Amino acid sequence: MTPATLLVTVFFFVPALILFILSLTDLASSNFSEPWHFIGLLNYQRMFSDRFFPKILGNTIRYVTLTLIFFNVGLALLLALLTSYINRRAGFFFRMLWLLPRITPSVVYIVMWRRMVQQAPFGIINQFLGWFGLSQQPHLLNEHPWLFVILANGFVGASFGMLIFSSAIESIPKDLFTAAKVDGASTLQIIRDITLPMLRWPLLFVTSYQTLSLLVSFEYILLLTNGGPGLFTTEVWALTSYKRALSTYFGTNQWGYGAAWGLVLVVIAITASVIYLRVFRFDDLVQEPKIDVL
Amino acid sequence: MKVELTNLTKRWGDVVGAEGIDLSTKDGEFVAFLGPSGCGKTTTLLMIAGIYKPTVGEILFDDRVVNTVPPKDRNIGMVFQSYALYPHMTVFQNIGYPLKLQKVPKDELQKHVQRVADMMGIGHLMDRKPAQLSGGQQQRVALGRALIKEPQLLLFDEPLSNLDARLRLSMRSEIKRLQMDLGITSIYVTHDQIEAMTMADRVAVMKDGHLQAFAPPDELYDHPKTLFIAGFVGNPPMNFIEVEVKQENGSYQVLGPGIHLDLPADRGEKVARSSKVIMGIRPEDISLADTGVKGEVYLIEPLGRDDLLDVRIGETAVRVLADPALGVRMRDTVTLHFNTDTAQLFDPDTEQSLLW
Amino acid sequence: MTTRFETEQKSGLLQRILTALPYVVLTISIVPIIIGFVWIIVATFSYRTQGILPINAQGKIGGLTLQNWTFLLDAKIWRVTFNSAMIALGMVVGVGFLSSLTGYALSRMNFRGRKTFLGMTLVLHAFRPELLLIAIFQVLLFIAGIPIAGKAFGFNTVGGVAIVMVSLELPLGIWLMKGFFDNISWDMERAALIDGASRFRVWWEIILPQIKPGIAALAIFNFISGWNAYLIPYTFTIGTKVSNLSVFLNQFSSDTSPMGWNQVAAVGLFQLIPILIFFIFTQEALLNIYGGGTKGGA
Ligand SMILES: Nc1ncnc2c1ncn2[C@@H]1O[C@H](COP(=O)(O)OP(=O)(O)O)[C@@H](O)[C@H]1O
Ligand SMILES: [Mg+2]
């Protein structure tokens, strides 16, 4: 209990506070040895007036919405419906396969994707295109960076929703399906009229939870494109914050400036988590102890 | 050991578990807590066990306040409705666990466990896990575990309600027998009035967290203090009829729609002032006769030895026990004799008995 | 599943297509993942690859070899493997121990501040910690300055990486464990208290054995996250002495590195092997924890 409190304090609360303070300073590796200064909201001013600010904001929105719609919710729902529809063991098998990307080390996983998209004759996709008699493409990642950023993230992200939705589908009383079948409903009608309405809450839950996850995640983008190719093509908000502060990409670690970018997301993330915990009534899961003695 | 509860109360915010329980047992007594589910029996028992801290009030063991004594130092044994056996331990380990915690040497523990298990008739099941036992056998393991440390107080929380009817009957007498042999003060919680009435020396009837009565079974049966007790104790349950009591030149009469009965003077006297009353009369105190109150048989439930008739007297329904040999059929018109010598009378507003 | 319905009117052929369709769609959808794995296995054992085909020096199909595995003779790889293992084990033991104790207290004990702590756990388990790396960097720099602890847990130490990862995983671990404890019968715990056990003893002897599957699932989950970790080791360490497999691999997979794709694949497969072994033997547990993990295991 106490050690847990200590660790959570040292690595959550203190950092959150530090992040806030940092964002008000000009602390950077270039002037680390010199005294640093409080510079008020200058970092924030600089952030909003950054030439690439609109680009990065747009990228973030694009990344989150497209991955969410097509994969983390869309494909997830499709997979859940399909794997519940078929034979139980087969469904289980496909779900297991879909878990693979999630448990594969991110570096290994991205190495696979990088090999996929290389130019002929090395790239796997180009090889398949050749086999099917289609014209081979130059370096695909440079041509369609967004496509592959979203694919790589989406193949990992889909399994979460898939698992949540499948267990929700399995918990729908079987009588409902039997009754609908007796009433002469077709499979599609059953999905539309029974399954989907029953999935309303899981859908909302997965959507909000994954929005938050995508908003702050950047590991796969960092590994796959590092925000490129070129200037800020696939750079998202969280990645900017990280690179400004912690990578030598811009020649210097601008901790203060990076913290300002990060803090905006932290505020959004905390607000969002508090709201969704309210909406999903997580506090209902909290029961009172039924033993008084210690 | 004697147990005494004074003003014992447990609340969780607005929720009342038990309220102002006053009660004291004799040494070696078998006390039953009887009441419908949710009335606070378990709450009270768990306070006695030391699992719940009372909000108000005191618990005394042999005149010593034990409110702050932790459960392990109260020297009690408890049997739960769910048995609460440890599923990862064998029967031997389950029964021996209290001794293991007391650091009893291995060979002595072995002997003890074997003796208790033999006493419970499960000596041959020592290496089984609880999941491999029948309900009755699990119950015996739970009993063995409660008994092994030779506690001064035994607590039972509806121990038989998960067993089938036959087993319940035999376990009932076995527990009673065991308690008498060992002479350990016991508190037995149940919602089954037959269990309470047949096993206990005294029965504490509870309702909505309050203690309604604390008396020997026959007293509860013959002299119920409240409408609730009268209705809860006895099977089939007592009939209640709204009537008026009138006094005419020294004799008392009970009047209701279609009903006109004589009431013994010793009972009548006590209701002189309140004319509207609820009369309670047990099904076995109503019989088929040649003269009396007329009614129509609405339903017949054969109980084996007797038939239970549901008879309608106008709007009023009464249950009557009748000899099947009489051959009563549905819709027959019958004449009923009410034995008012044992009739109970209650104030309709306070629901308290007017007699006791 | 029972969501399958046969409708009488449909012709046999259409019926068969409809039955097969989900399998076809599912199989096609999973192809990219399978191909990725096929490539890594083929590449590991071949001289070169074009697409997923092994190619020999003459440019023909063939050229299978074990030479890509010579990296195993390099001491560096064992150093980073050891570090990866330490981080993973640190996660398993640290998160397992701390969250099973804290989760028990939160689920089953009455103490002051319980509500606050629960609320905190609740918010933090939903919160993604990547954002705090900038500030944690400063914390680690600070710890590095402390005499003895700095050597073990400061910036640029394996201990530092492990302790950061443990801390960031704790809220989820505590929340999950609390969910497991919530499902245990109260009567059993009461019985043990009456039998004479202390709360600690109840936790250790009576309750923990009941949730072994849950603890195992959490351990697997933590092992995998520790073993796979990239971002935190990458950010908080410099040089092979303290870095781990992921960081090592990424360094050599960058386009400028002298290491060929096939050697990269071999290192990648080497890192994947323990994960795949877990995957094969603990599928059910994995499905549960990755699926139920966020809705409180309840
Ligand atoms: N731990 C608790 N927290 C809140 N309310 C409780 C708790 N235990 C019991 N209650 C409430 O107290 C009342 C009495 O419960 P209980 O003693 O279990 O009844 P019984 O055992 O007679 O069926 C019920 O209304 C129940 O909901
Ligand atoms: Mg109860």
Tab-separated table of N, CA and C in Angstrom, chain B residues 46 49 51-52 71-72 76-78 80 82 84-89 97-98 100-101 145 149, chain C residues 185-198 201-202 204-207 209-210 212:
chain	number	residue	atom	x	y	z
B	46	LEU	N	-22.979	-11.448	12.912
B	46	LEU	CA	-21.616	-11.038	12.556
B	46	LEU	C	-21.061	-10.022	13.553
B	49	ALA	N	-19.838	-12.165	16.232
B	49	ALA	CA	-18.599	-12.833	15.828
B	49	ALA	C	-17.417	-11.877	15.804
B	51	ILE	N	-17.016	-9.595	13.325
B	51	ILE	CA	-16.723	-9.212	11.948
B	51	ILE	C	-17.211	-7.791	11.683
B	52	TYR	N	-18.398	-7.464	12.176
B	52	TYR	CA	-18.913	-6.094	12.094
B	52	TYR	C	-18.706	-5.401	13.428
B	71	PRO	N	-12.104	-11.128	16.140
B	71	PRO	CA	-12.795	-12.417	16.028
B	71	PRO	C	-11.936	-13.585	16.504
B	72	LYS	N	-10.643	-13.532	16.184
B	72	LYS	CA	-9.832	-14.704	16.491
B	72	LYS	C	-9.653	-14.911	17.989
B	76	ILE	N	-14.859	-18.496	19.245
B	76	ILE	CA	-16.153	-18.895	18.713
B	76	ILE	C	-15.951	-19.781	17.490
B	77	GLY	N	-16.979	-20.520	17.161
B	77	GLY	CA	-16.972	-21.274	15.920
B	77	GLY	C	-18.192	-20.850	15.133
B	78	MET	N	-18.043	-20.792	13.811
B	78	MET	CA	-19.195	-20.335	13.030
B	78	MET	C	-19.392	-21.208	11.800
B	80	PHE	N	-21.409	-21.236	8.128
B	80	PHE	CA	-22.076	-20.313	7.208
B	80	PHE	C	-23.031	-21.055	6.287
B	82	SER	N	-23.214	-20.684	3.131
B	82	SER	CA	-22.478	-21.136	1.950
B	82	SER	C	-21.369	-22.108	2.327
B	84	ALA	N	-18.597	-21.818	3.226
B	84	ALA	CA	-17.343	-21.054	3.247
B	84	ALA	C	-16.134	-21.944	3.495
B	85	LEU	N	-16.122	-23.122	2.872
B	85	LEU	CA	-14.929	-23.968	2.971
B	85	LEU	C	-13.848	-23.388	2.083
B	86	TYR	N	-12.579	-23.706	2.412
B	86	TYR	CA	-11.481	-23.205	1.595
B	86	TYR	C	-11.276	-24.172	0.433
B	87	PRO	N	-11.596	-23.740	-0.793
B	87	PRO	CA	-11.654	-24.695	-1.894
B	87	PRO	C	-10.304	-25.308	-2.263
B	88	HIS	N	-9.223	-24.624	-1.916
B	88	HIS	CA	-7.905	-25.148	-2.306
B	88	HIS	C	-7.343	-26.084	-1.251
B	89	MET	N	-8.057	-26.285	-0.149
B	89	MET	CA	-7.552	-27.166	0.905
B	89	MET	C	-8.377	-28.449	0.946
B	97	TYR	N	-7.448	-26.226	10.018
B	97	TYR	CA	-6.920	-24.869	9.880
B	97	TYR	C	-6.908	-24.058	11.187
B	98	PRO	N	-8.003	-24.087	11.970
B	98	PRO	CA	-7.976	-23.313	13.219
B	98	PRO	C	-6.851	-23.775	14.151
B	100	LYS	N	-4.021	-25.229	13.170
B	100	LYS	CA	-2.757	-24.842	12.558
B	100	LYS	C	-2.422	-23.397	12.949
B	101	LEU	N	-3.465	-22.557	12.944
B	101	LEU	CA	-3.242	-21.158	13.307
B	101	LEU	C	-2.858	-21.015	14.778
B	145	ARG	N	-15.013	-27.931	11.304
B	145	ARG	CA	-14.072	-26.824	11.417
B	145	ARG	C	-14.487	-25.864	12.530
B	149	LYS	N	-11.843	-26.218	17.557
B	149	LYS	CA	-11.096	-25.524	18.610
B	149	LYS	C	-11.877	-25.459	19.908
C	185	SER	N	-15.734	-14.754	-2.141
C	185	SER	CA	-16.802	-14.794	-1.146
C	185	SER	C	-16.360	-14.154	0.169
C	186	TRP	N	-17.220	-13.308	0.698
C	186	TRP	CA	-16.923	-12.664	1.985
C	186	TRP	C	-16.965	-13.681	3.104
C	187	ASP	N	-17.883	-14.639	2.995
C	187	ASP	CA	-18.013	-15.620	4.078
C	187	ASP	C	-16.721	-16.390	4.277
C	188	MET	N	-16.028	-16.662	3.169
C	188	MET	CA	-14.794	-17.427	3.306
C	188	MET	C	-13.761	-16.643	4.114
C	189	GLU	N	-13.706	-15.369	3.824
C	189	GLU	CA	-12.752	-14.529	4.554
C	189	GLU	C	-13.167	-14.392	6.016
C	190	ARG	N	-14.465	-14.249	6.248
C	190	ARG	CA	-14.954	-14.160	7.622
C	190	ARG	C	-14.624	-15.439	8.376
C	191	ALA	N	-14.858	-16.577	7.700
C	191	ALA	CA	-14.586	-17.861	8.343
C	191	ALA	C	-13.132	-17.942	8.777
C	192	ALA	N	-12.236	-17.476	7.903
C	192	ALA	CA	-10.810	-17.561	8.228
C	192	ALA	C	-10.478	-16.652	9.410
C	193	LEU	N	-11.100	-15.480	9.457
C	193	LEU	CA	-10.847	-14.574	10.590
C	193	LEU	C	-11.308	-15.218	11.889
C	194	ILE	N	-12.475	-15.870	11.828
C	194	ILE	CA	-12.989	-16.529	13.030
C	194	ILE	C	-12.119	-17.726	13.400
C	195	ASP	N	-11.608	-18.406	12.387
C	195	ASP	CA	-10.716	-19.532	12.660
C	195	ASP	C	-9.430	-19.083	13.346
C	196	GLY	N	-9.140	-17.796	13.278
C	196	GLY	CA	-7.994	-17.292	14.020
C	196	GLY	C	-6.888	-16.677	13.187
C	197	ALA	N	-7.156	-16.421	11.897
C	197	ALA	CA	-6.100	-15.875	11.048
C	197	ALA	C	-6.075	-14.353	11.130
C	198	SER	N	-4.896	-13.765	10.908
C	198	SER	CA	-4.800	-12.312	10.791
C	198	SER	C	-5.157	-11.927	9.367
C	201	ARG	N	-2.535	-12.978	6.949
C	201	ARG	CA	-2.571	-14.418	6.749
C	201	ARG	C	-3.742	-14.823	5.846
C	202	VAL	N	-4.891	-14.188	6.034
C	202	VAL	CA	-6.053	-14.458	5.190
C	202	VAL	C	-5.697	-14.161	3.743
C	204	TRP	N	-2.781	-14.081	2.306
C	204	TRP	CA	-1.753	-14.957	1.779
C	204	TRP	C	-2.231	-16.400	1.639
C	205	GLU	N	-2.925	-16.903	2.680
C	205	GLU	CA	-3.244	-18.343	2.705
C	205	GLU	C	-4.610	-18.679	2.113
C	206	ILE	N	-5.539	-17.738	2.210
C	206	ILE	CA	-6.905	-18.063	1.796
C	206	ILE	C	-7.275	-17.371	0.487
C	207	ILE	N	-6.997	-16.078	0.392
C	207	ILE	CA	-7.498	-15.331	-0.766
C	207	ILE	C	-6.601	-15.513	-1.999
C	209	PRO	N	-4.634	-17.860	-3.070
C	209	PRO	CA	-4.792	-19.114	-3.818
C	209	PRO	C	-6.053	-19.141	-4.691
C	210	GLN	N	-7.076	-18.363	-4.314
C	210	GLN	CA	-8.308	-18.368	-5.106
C	210	GLN	C	-8.132	-17.627	-6.423
C	212	LYS	N	-5.302	-17.337	-8.270
C	212	LYS	CA	-4.089	-17.722	-8.998
C	212	LYS	C	-4.201	-17.469	-10.501
